[in-house]
Coordinates of C-alpha atoms in Angstrom, one line a residue:
M1 CA 74.0 -19.2 31.3
N2 CA 73.5 -21.9 28.7
I3 CA 72.0 -20.7 25.5
E4 CA 70.1 -23.2 23.3
K5 CA 71.4 -22.8 19.9
S6 CA 71.8 -24.7 16.6
I7 CA 75.4 -25.6 15.7
G8 CA 77.4 -27.6 13.3
I9 CA 80.3 -30.0 13.8
W10 CA 83.4 -29.6 11.6
I11 CA 85.4 -32.7 10.9
R12 CA 88.6 -32.6 8.9
V13 CA 90.9 -35.5 9.5
S14 CA 93.7 -36.0 7.0
T15 CA 94.7 -39.5 5.7
E16 CA 97.9 -39.3 7.8
D17 CA 95.9 -38.5 11.0
Q18 CA 93.6 -41.4 10.3
A19 CA 96.6 -43.7 9.9
Q20 CA 97.7 -42.6 13.4
G21 CA 94.3 -43.6 14.9
E22 CA 92.5 -40.3 14.9
S23 CA 89.2 -41.4 13.4
P24 CA 86.5 -39.0 12.2
E25 CA 84.1 -40.9 14.5
H26 CA 86.2 -40.0 17.5
H27 CA 86.2 -36.3 16.7
E28 CA 82.5 -36.4 16.1
R29 CA 81.7 -38.0 19.4
R30 CA 84.0 -35.7 21.3
A31 CA 82.2 -32.7 19.7
R32 CA 78.8 -34.1 20.4
Y33 CA 79.5 -34.6 24.1
Y34 CA 80.7 -31.0 24.4
A35 CA 77.5 -29.7 22.6
E36 CA 75.3 -31.8 24.9
S37 CA 77.2 -30.4 27.9
K38 CA 76.3 -26.9 26.7
G39 CA 72.7 -27.8 25.8
W40 CA 73.2 -27.0 22.1
H41 CA 71.4 -28.7 19.2
I42 CA 73.5 -30.3 16.6
H43 CA 72.1 -29.3 13.2
T44 CA 74.6 -30.8 10.8
I45 CA 78.1 -32.2 10.3
Y46 CA 80.6 -30.9 7.8
H47 CA 82.8 -33.8 6.5
L48 CA 86.2 -33.1 5.1
E49 CA 87.9 -36.4 5.8
G50 CA 91.2 -36.8 3.9
V51 CA 91.2 -33.1 2.8
S52 CA 94.5 -31.1 3.1
G53 CA 94.4 -28.1 5.5
K54 CA 96.5 -25.9 3.2
A55 CA 93.4 -24.5 1.5
V56 CA 89.8 -25.5 2.4
M57 CA 87.8 -22.3 1.6
D58 CA 86.7 -23.6 -1.9
H59 CA 85.7 -27.0 -0.7
P60 CA 82.0 -27.8 -1.2
E61 CA 81.5 -28.6 2.5
T62 CA 83.1 -25.3 3.5
Q63 CA 80.9 -23.4 1.1
R64 CA 77.9 -25.2 2.6
M65 CA 79.0 -24.2 6.1
I66 CA 79.5 -20.6 5.1
A67 CA 76.0 -20.5 3.5
D68 CA 74.5 -21.9 6.8
I69 CA 76.3 -19.2 8.8
K70 CA 75.1 -16.4 6.6
N71 CA 71.5 -17.5 6.5
G72 CA 71.3 -18.2 10.2
T73 CA 70.8 -22.0 9.9
I74 CA 73.6 -22.5 12.4
S75 CA 75.1 -20.0 14.9
G76 CA 78.5 -21.7 15.4
I77 CA 80.7 -24.8 14.8
I78 CA 82.7 -27.1 17.0
F79 CA 86.0 -28.6 15.8
S80 CA 88.8 -30.5 17.6
K81 CA 91.5 -27.9 17.1
L82 CA 92.4 -24.8 15.0
A83 CA 94.6 -26.8 12.7
R84 CA 91.5 -28.8 11.7
L85 CA 89.7 -25.7 10.7
A86 CA 92.5 -24.2 8.6
R87 CA 96.3 -24.4 8.5
N88 CA 96.4 -21.4 6.2
T89 CA 96.7 -18.2 8.4
K90 CA 94.8 -16.1 5.9
E91 CA 91.9 -18.6 5.7
L92 CA 91.8 -18.7 9.5
L93 CA 91.5 -14.9 9.7
D94 CA 88.8 -15.0 7.0
F95 CA 86.9 -17.7 8.9
A96 CA 87.1 -15.7 12.2
E97 CA 86.0 -12.5 10.5
L98 CA 83.1 -14.2 8.8
F99 CA 81.9 -15.7 12.1
R100 CA 82.3 -12.5 14.0
K101 CA 80.4 -10.5 11.4
H102 CA 77.4 -12.9 11.6
H103 CA 77.5 -13.2 15.4
A104 CA 78.4 -16.9 15.2
D105 CA 80.7 -18.8 17.6
L106 CA 83.9 -20.9 17.0
V107 CA 84.6 -23.7 19.5
S108 CA 88.1 -25.2 19.3
L109 CA 88.3 -28.0 21.9
Q110 CA 92.0 -28.5 21.9
E111 CA 92.8 -24.8 22.5
S112 CA 89.9 -24.4 24.9
I113 CA 88.4 -21.6 22.8
D114 CA 84.6 -21.1 23.0
T115 CA 83.7 -17.6 21.7
S116 CA 80.3 -17.9 23.2
S117 CA 82.0 -17.6 26.6
P118 CA 83.5 -14.4 28.1
A119 CA 87.0 -15.7 28.1
G120 CA 86.6 -17.2 24.6
R121 CA 85.7 -13.8 23.1
L122 CA 89.4 -12.9 23.6
F123 CA 90.1 -15.1 20.6
Y124 CA 88.1 -12.7 18.4
T125 CA 89.9 -9.8 19.8
M126 CA 93.3 -11.3 19.0
I127 CA 92.2 -12.4 15.6
A128 CA 90.9 -8.9 14.9
A129 CA 94.2 -7.4 16.0
M130 CA 96.1 -9.7 13.7
A131 CA 93.8 -8.8 10.8
Q132 CA 94.1 -5.1 11.6
W133 CA 97.9 -5.3 11.7
E134 CA 97.9 -7.0 8.2
R135 CA 95.5 -4.3 6.8
E136 CA 97.6 -1.5 8.3
E137 CA 100.8 -3.0 6.8
I138 CA 99.2 -3.0 3.3
S139 CA 97.6 0.4 3.9
E140 CA 100.9 2.0 4.8
R141 CA 102.6 0.7 1.7
V142 CA 99.8 1.9 -0.5
A143 CA 99.6 5.3 1.3
A144 CA 103.3 5.9 0.7
S145 CA 102.7 5.8 -3.0
V146 CA 99.6 7.9 -3.1
P147 CA 101.1 11.4 -2.7
V148 CA 103.7 10.7 -5.4
R149 CA 101.0 9.6 -7.9
A150 CA 98.8 12.5 -7.0
K151 CA 101.5 15.1 -7.6
L152 CA 102.1 13.5 -11.0
G153 CA 98.4 13.8 -11.8
K154 CA 98.0 10.0 -12.1
P155 CA 94.7 8.2 -11.3
L156 CA 94.5 7.0 -7.8
G157 CA 91.7 4.5 -8.4
G158 CA 88.0 5.0 -8.6
Q159 CA 86.0 6.9 -11.2
A160 CA 86.7 10.4 -12.4
P161 CA 84.6 13.2 -10.8
F162 CA 81.2 13.8 -12.4
G163 CA 81.8 16.1 -15.3
Y164 CA 85.3 14.6 -16.1
Q165 CA 86.8 11.5 -17.6
W166 CA 90.2 9.8 -17.7
V167 CA 91.8 9.7 -21.2
D168 CA 95.4 8.4 -21.5
Q169 CA 95.8 8.9 -17.7
E170 CA 94.8 12.6 -18.0
L171 CA 91.7 14.1 -16.5
I172 CA 89.7 16.1 -19.1
P173 CA 86.0 17.5 -19.2
H174 CA 83.4 14.9 -20.2
P175 CA 81.5 16.2 -23.3
K176 CA 78.0 15.3 -21.9
E177 CA 78.5 15.7 -18.2
A178 CA 80.6 18.9 -18.1
P179 CA 77.6 21.2 -19.2
V180 CA 75.4 19.6 -16.5
R181 CA 78.1 20.4 -13.9
N182 CA 78.3 24.0 -15.1
L183 CA 74.4 24.3 -15.0
L184 CA 74.4 22.9 -11.4
H185 CA 76.6 25.8 -10.2
E186 CA 74.6 28.4 -12.2
L187 CA 71.3 27.1 -10.6
F188 CA 72.8 27.2 -7.1
K189 CA 74.0 30.8 -7.6
E190 CA 70.5 31.7 -8.6
Y191 CA 68.3 29.7 -6.1
K192 CA 70.8 29.1 -3.3
R193 CA 69.1 25.8 -2.4
K194 CA 70.7 22.4 -3.0
R195 CA 67.3 20.5 -3.0
T196 CA 65.9 23.1 -5.4
V197 CA 68.9 22.6 -7.8
A198 CA 68.4 18.8 -7.6
R199 CA 64.7 19.1 -8.4
I200 CA 65.3 21.3 -11.4
L201 CA 68.0 19.0 -12.8
N202 CA 65.7 16.0 -12.4
E203 CA 62.8 17.8 -14.0
R204 CA 65.0 18.7 -17.0
G205 CA 65.8 15.0 -17.5
Y206 CA 69.4 15.0 -16.2
R207 CA 70.7 12.1 -14.2
T208 CA 73.8 11.1 -12.3
R209 CA 76.4 8.9 -13.9
N210 CA 74.7 5.7 -12.6
G211 CA 71.3 6.8 -13.8
S212 CA 69.9 8.0 -10.5
N213 CA 68.1 11.2 -9.7
F214 CA 70.1 14.0 -8.3
S215 CA 69.6 14.6 -4.6
G216 CA 70.5 17.5 -2.3
T217 CA 73.4 15.5 -0.9
T218 CA 74.8 14.8 -4.4
V219 CA 74.5 18.5 -5.3
G220 CA 76.3 19.5 -2.1
R221 CA 79.1 17.1 -2.7
L222 CA 79.6 18.4 -6.3
L223 CA 79.5 22.0 -5.2
E224 CA 82.3 21.4 -2.7
D225 CA 84.6 19.6 -5.3
P226 CA 87.2 22.2 -6.5
T227 CA 88.0 20.1 -9.6
V228 CA 85.3 21.9 -11.5
M229 CA 87.3 25.2 -11.3
G230 CA 90.6 23.7 -12.4
K231 CA 92.0 22.4 -9.0
R232 CA 91.8 18.7 -8.7
R233 CA 92.1 17.7 -5.0
A234 CA 93.8 14.3 -4.2
N235 CA 95.1 12.4 -1.2
Y236 CA 92.6 14.3 1.1
T237 CA 90.6 11.4 2.5
K238 CA 91.2 8.1 4.2
S239 CA 89.1 5.1 4.9
L240 CA 88.1 4.1 8.4
G241 CA 87.8 0.5 7.5
E242 CA 85.5 -1.9 5.6
G243 CA 81.9 -0.8 5.8
K244 CA 82.7 2.5 7.5
H245 CA 82.8 6.1 6.4
W246 CA 85.8 8.1 5.1
E247 CA 87.3 11.0 6.9
L248 CA 89.4 14.0 5.8
K249 CA 93.2 13.9 6.2
P250 CA 95.1 17.0 7.6
E251 CA 95.1 19.8 4.9
S252 CA 98.9 19.7 4.9
E253 CA 98.7 16.2 3.2
W254 CA 96.3 17.4 0.5
V255 CA 97.6 17.5 -3.1
Y256 CA 96.2 19.9 -5.8
V257 CA 96.8 19.3 -9.5
D258 CA 95.9 21.7 -12.3
V259 CA 93.2 20.4 -14.7
E260 CA 91.1 22.0 -17.4
P261 CA 88.3 24.0 -15.6
I262 CA 84.5 23.7 -16.4
I263 CA 83.4 26.8 -14.6
S264 CA 85.1 30.1 -13.8
E265 CA 86.9 30.8 -10.6
E266 CA 84.5 33.7 -10.0
L267 CA 81.4 31.4 -10.2
W268 CA 83.1 28.9 -7.9
N269 CA 83.9 31.6 -5.3
E270 CA 80.3 32.9 -5.3
C271 CA 78.8 29.4 -4.8
T272 CA 81.4 28.6 -2.0
A273 CA 80.5 31.9 -0.2
I274 CA 76.8 30.9 -0.3
L275 CA 77.6 27.5 1.2
E276 CA 79.8 28.9 4.0
E277 CA 77.1 31.4 4.9
Q278 CA 74.5 28.7 5.1
K279 CA 76.8 26.5 7.3
K280 CA 77.2 29.4 9.7
N281 CA 73.4 29.8 10.1
Q282 CA 72.8 26.1 10.7
K283 CA 71.9 25.1 14.2
P284 CA 74.0 22.3 15.6
I285 CA 72.2 19.0 15.8
T286 CA 72.1 17.9 19.4
K287 CA 72.1 14.2 20.2
R288 CA 69.6 13.1 22.7
G289 CA 71.3 11.3 25.6
T290 CA 70.6 7.7 26.2
H291 CA 69.8 6.8 29.8
L292 CA 71.7 4.0 31.3
F293 CA 69.0 1.3 31.5
T294 CA 66.8 2.3 28.6
G295 CA 65.6 -0.7 26.6
H296 CA 66.2 -3.1 29.5
I297 CA 63.8 -1.8 32.2
F298 CA 60.2 -3.1 32.5
C299 CA 57.4 -2.7 34.9
T300 CA 55.7 -5.7 36.5
C301 CA 52.6 -4.8 34.4
G302 CA 54.6 -5.6 31.3
G303 CA 55.2 -2.1 30.0
K304 CA 58.6 -0.6 29.2
M305 CA 59.8 2.2 31.5
Y306 CA 61.3 5.4 30.1
V307 CA 62.8 8.6 31.5
P308 CA 60.6 11.6 30.2
S309 CA 62.4 14.8 29.5
R310 CA 63.2 16.9 32.5
S311 CA 62.6 13.9 34.8
P312 CA 65.1 12.1 37.0
K313 CA 63.0 8.9 37.1
Y314 CA 62.1 5.9 34.9
I315 CA 58.3 5.9 34.6
C316 CA 55.8 3.3 33.3
Q317 CA 53.4 5.0 31.0
T318 CA 50.7 2.4 31.8
C319 CA 50.5 2.3 35.6
R320 CA 52.8 5.2 36.4
N321 CA 55.2 3.0 38.5
K322 CA 58.5 4.8 38.9
I323 CA 62.1 4.6 40.2
G324 CA 64.8 7.2 40.3
E325 CA 67.8 6.9 37.9
E326 CA 70.4 7.3 40.6
D327 CA 68.6 4.8 42.9
L328 CA 68.5 2.2 40.2
E329 CA 72.2 2.7 39.3
D330 CA 73.1 2.3 43.0
I331 CA 71.1 -1.0 43.1
F332 CA 72.7 -2.3 40.0
R333 CA 76.2 -1.6 41.3
E334 CA 75.4 -3.4 44.5
Q335 CA 74.1 -6.3 42.4
L336 CA 77.6 -6.5 40.9
H337 CA 79.0 -6.7 44.4
E338 CA 76.9 -9.7 45.1
F339 CA 78.7 -11.6 42.4
I340 CA 82.0 -11.1 44.2
I341 CA 82.9 -13.4 47.1
S342 CA 85.9 -13.3 49.4
P343 CA 89.5 -14.0 48.0
D344 CA 89.6 -17.2 50.2
E345 CA 86.4 -18.5 48.6
I346 CA 87.6 -17.7 45.2
A347 CA 90.9 -19.5 45.9
E348 CA 88.9 -22.5 47.2
Y349 CA 86.6 -22.6 44.2
L350 CA 89.5 -22.5 41.7
K351 CA 91.3 -25.1 43.7
N352 CA 88.3 -27.5 43.6
S353 CA 87.9 -26.7 39.9
D354 CA 91.5 -27.7 39.2
K355 CA 91.1 -30.8 41.3
S356 CA 88.1 -32.1 39.4
L357 CA 89.7 -31.3 36.1
K358 CA 92.9 -33.0 37.0
E359 CA 91.0 -36.1 38.1
K360 CA 89.3 -36.3 34.7
E361 CA 92.6 -35.8 32.9
E362 CA 94.3 -38.5 35.0
L363 CA 91.4 -40.9 34.2
Y364 CA 91.8 -40.1 30.5
T365 CA 95.6 -40.8 30.6
H366 CA 94.9 -44.1 32.5
L367 CA 92.5 -45.2 29.8
I368 CA 94.9 -44.4 27.0
Q369 CA 97.6 -46.4 28.8
E370 CA 95.1 -49.3 29.3
K371 CA 94.1 -49.1 25.7
N372 CA 97.8 -49.4 24.5
S373 CA 98.4 -52.3 26.9
I374 CA 95.3 -54.2 25.7
Q375 CA 96.3 -53.6 22.0
K376 CA 99.8 -55.0 22.7
E377 CA 98.4 -58.0 24.5
M378 CA 96.0 -58.6 21.6
N379 CA 98.8 -58.5 19.1
S380 CA 100.8 -61.0 21.2
L381 CA 97.8 -63.4 21.3
I382 CA 97.4 -63.1 17.5
Q383 CA 101.1 -63.9 17.0
L384 CA 100.9 -66.9 19.3
H385 CA 97.8 -68.2 17.5
Q386 CA 99.4 -67.7 14.1
S387 CA 102.5 -69.6 15.2
G388 CA 100.4 -72.5 16.4
E389 CA 101.3 -72.1 20.0
L390 CA 97.8 -71.1 21.0
P391 CA 94.9 -73.2 19.8
Q392 CA 91.7 -71.7 18.5
K393 CA 89.6 -72.3 21.6
G394 CA 92.2 -70.9 23.9
F395 CA 92.7 -67.9 21.6
A396 CA 89.0 -67.0 21.6
R397 CA 88.8 -67.4 25.4
H398 CA 91.6 -64.9 26.0
Y399 CA 91.1 -62.6 23.0
Q400 CA 87.3 -61.9 23.3
P401 CA 87.4 -60.2 26.8
L402 CA 90.2 -57.9 25.6
E403 CA 88.3 -57.0 22.5
D404 CA 85.2 -56.2 24.5
R405 CA 87.2 -54.0 27.0
L406 CA 88.9 -52.2 24.1
E407 CA 85.6 -51.4 22.6
Q408 CA 84.4 -50.0 25.9
I409 CA 87.5 -47.8 26.2
E410 CA 87.2 -46.5 22.7
N411 CA 83.6 -45.5 23.4
Q412 CA 84.5 -43.9 26.7
L413 CA 87.5 -41.9 25.5
P414 CA 85.6 -39.3 23.3
E415 CA 82.9 -38.9 26.0
L416 CA 85.6 -38.3 28.6
Q417 CA 87.5 -35.9 26.3
G418 CA 84.3 -34.0 25.7
E419 CA 83.8 -33.6 29.5
I420 CA 87.4 -32.4 29.9
D421 CA 86.9 -29.9 27.0
F422 CA 83.7 -28.5 28.7
L423 CA 85.4 -28.2 32.2
K424 CA 88.5 -26.4 30.8
I425 CA 86.4 -23.8 28.9
Y426 CA 83.9 -23.5 31.7
Y427 CA 86.4 -22.9 34.5
L428 CA 88.4 -20.5 32.3
S429 CA 85.2 -18.5 31.7
S430 CA 84.3 -18.6 35.4
D431 CA 87.7 -17.2 36.3
E432 CA 87.3 -14.5 33.8
I433 CA 83.8 -13.6 35.1
I434 CA 85.1 -13.3 38.6
H435 CA 87.8 -10.9 37.5
E436 CA 85.4 -8.8 35.4
A437 CA 82.9 -8.5 38.2
Q438 CA 85.5 -7.3 40.7
T439 CA 86.9 -4.8 38.2
L440 CA 83.4 -3.5 37.3
Y441 CA 82.5 -2.9 40.9
D442 CA 85.8 -1.3 41.9
Q443 CA 86.0 1.0 38.9
W444 CA 82.3 1.9 38.5
E445 CA 82.4 5.4 39.9
V446 CA 85.2 6.5 37.5
L447 CA 83.6 5.0 34.4
S448 CA 82.2 7.4 31.8
D449 CA 78.4 7.2 30.9
N450 CA 79.3 5.5 27.6
E451 CA 81.4 2.9 29.4
K452 CA 78.6 2.2 31.9
R453 CA 76.1 2.0 29.1
L454 CA 78.3 -0.5 27.2
I455 CA 78.5 -2.7 30.4
V456 CA 74.8 -2.6 30.9
E457 CA 74.1 -3.6 27.3
N458 CA 76.5 -6.5 27.5
T459 CA 75.5 -7.9 30.9
V460 CA 71.8 -7.0 31.5
D461 CA 69.0 -9.0 30.0
T462 CA 66.0 -7.4 31.8
I463 CA 65.3 -5.3 34.9
T464 CA 61.7 -5.6 36.3
I465 CA 60.5 -2.9 38.7
G466 CA 57.7 -3.9 41.1
D467 CA 56.0 -2.0 43.8
T468 CA 58.3 -3.2 46.5
D469 CA 61.0 -5.3 44.8
I470 CA 63.4 -5.1 41.8
S471 CA 64.6 -8.1 39.7
I472 CA 67.8 -7.8 37.7
N473 CA 68.4 -10.6 35.2
L474 CA 71.9 -10.7 33.8
N475 CA 73.0 -12.3 30.5
Y476 CA 76.0 -14.4 31.7
L477 CA 77.3 -13.5 35.1
P478 CA 76.3 -16.1 37.7
S479 CA 74.4 -14.9 40.8
S480 CA 77.3 -16.4 42.8
L481 CA 80.1 -18.8 42.0
E482 CA 78.2 -21.7 43.5
L483 CA 74.8 -20.9 41.8
M484 CA 75.6 -22.2 38.4
T485 CA 72.9 -23.3 36.0
E486 CA 71.2 -26.6 36.9
R487 CA 72.5 -28.4 33.9
Q488 CA 76.1 -27.5 34.7
H489 CA 75.6 -28.4 38.3
N490 CA 74.3 -31.8 37.4
L491 CA 77.1 -32.4 34.9
M492 CA 79.9 -31.6 37.2
D493 CA 78.4 -33.6 40.0
S494 CA 78.2 -36.6 37.7
L495 CA 81.7 -36.1 36.5
L496 CA 83.0 -36.1 40.1
R497 CA 81.1 -39.3 40.9
Q498 CA 82.6 -41.0 37.8
A499 CA 86.2 -39.9 38.6

């Protein structure tokens, strides 16, 4: 399905490339024809003509593009090939991560990458894997040094715990914070409530290190930190990645270092015993299950349909229209089956796809050859004219038609290249869709509920339940390989007529 979106065109053609005939205008027209084929609106063009690809991140045009991505002005960019975006691997990874984070698309025409398509999203997967590998390499080197520094009592980065400070790489009690830390434990021993302790500390004018009020969560974290009783714990957590939570490492990897205590071990043990008893009495939080089609299913009256507790059916709260959960799942699975045609038809479809693409590529090659031939002939005429062997009148009569034809070819080439770019990416995505649909249908019964839910969220737009019919609208899977969007149908028909 074509999605109307606002995009930018990225043009970076070095001086050397321009000398070899790769004009910025050619790259722009090629990108424009691809955008038109997809039904996308071109919002702006980022010009970096003559700029080296070794480092482009700090260029004003790059910063303008990044700002447009972040504020949603554009939702993707088109460029001729990856080397035009960045030749520096780190910058390429940074670009890809930025676009993925802001749900924007990268379209590289030369490599047939369009991350708005199912097949193109593989690019983000590969880039993410490369970035993850790089992070893990750095993480492993850092992690190897952490236990050694921890055992030596050296700082491992970050601030000292509340109540302490680093002085000459030694952890010692903070003169103003240490009494508050002691009071916190005394209050908890007395009241046995974290929120109560936080309220009393705030009422007495005490604040955390950054000036914020104490909260029950902050009090709980400080109560569980053994540093306060003379045992600084280090190398006990690890990060799950940027923007994610931390998790505890196995206790065998924890390192304890003796420091000056703020409270007695007896007070620490009393508070710890209270905490452990409270945890035993807490009821586990149960997560409410998410039904497979929740958020996607509507009634013909316009209302959303939900599954009430202890009910096996989706029900409209307005008109009481209903359908069973299992019935709808069976219908959805059969809908997937409709997207799958016989192997012979698949083979014929892909064969025709390859044929039409090959015809366009052959036409492009022919035009390039004709262009080179015309340029040689024009150069020969110029030499004859300059040597006096061809008079002005004869020169103009022979030269003008060649010049007109050359202009036609130069205008036709980027348009034809844009058509080829579109067909390459479209057929690649269609092939991927066929494979995905077959896999989903064959493996549906063995998928977990979470896996099924993920598939629904990524493929289903809306499901409308009527009295006697059900309409399932999918995000990108075609209803069959021959029922493409009208725009794509018309485009491919016109391409075949031109070939």
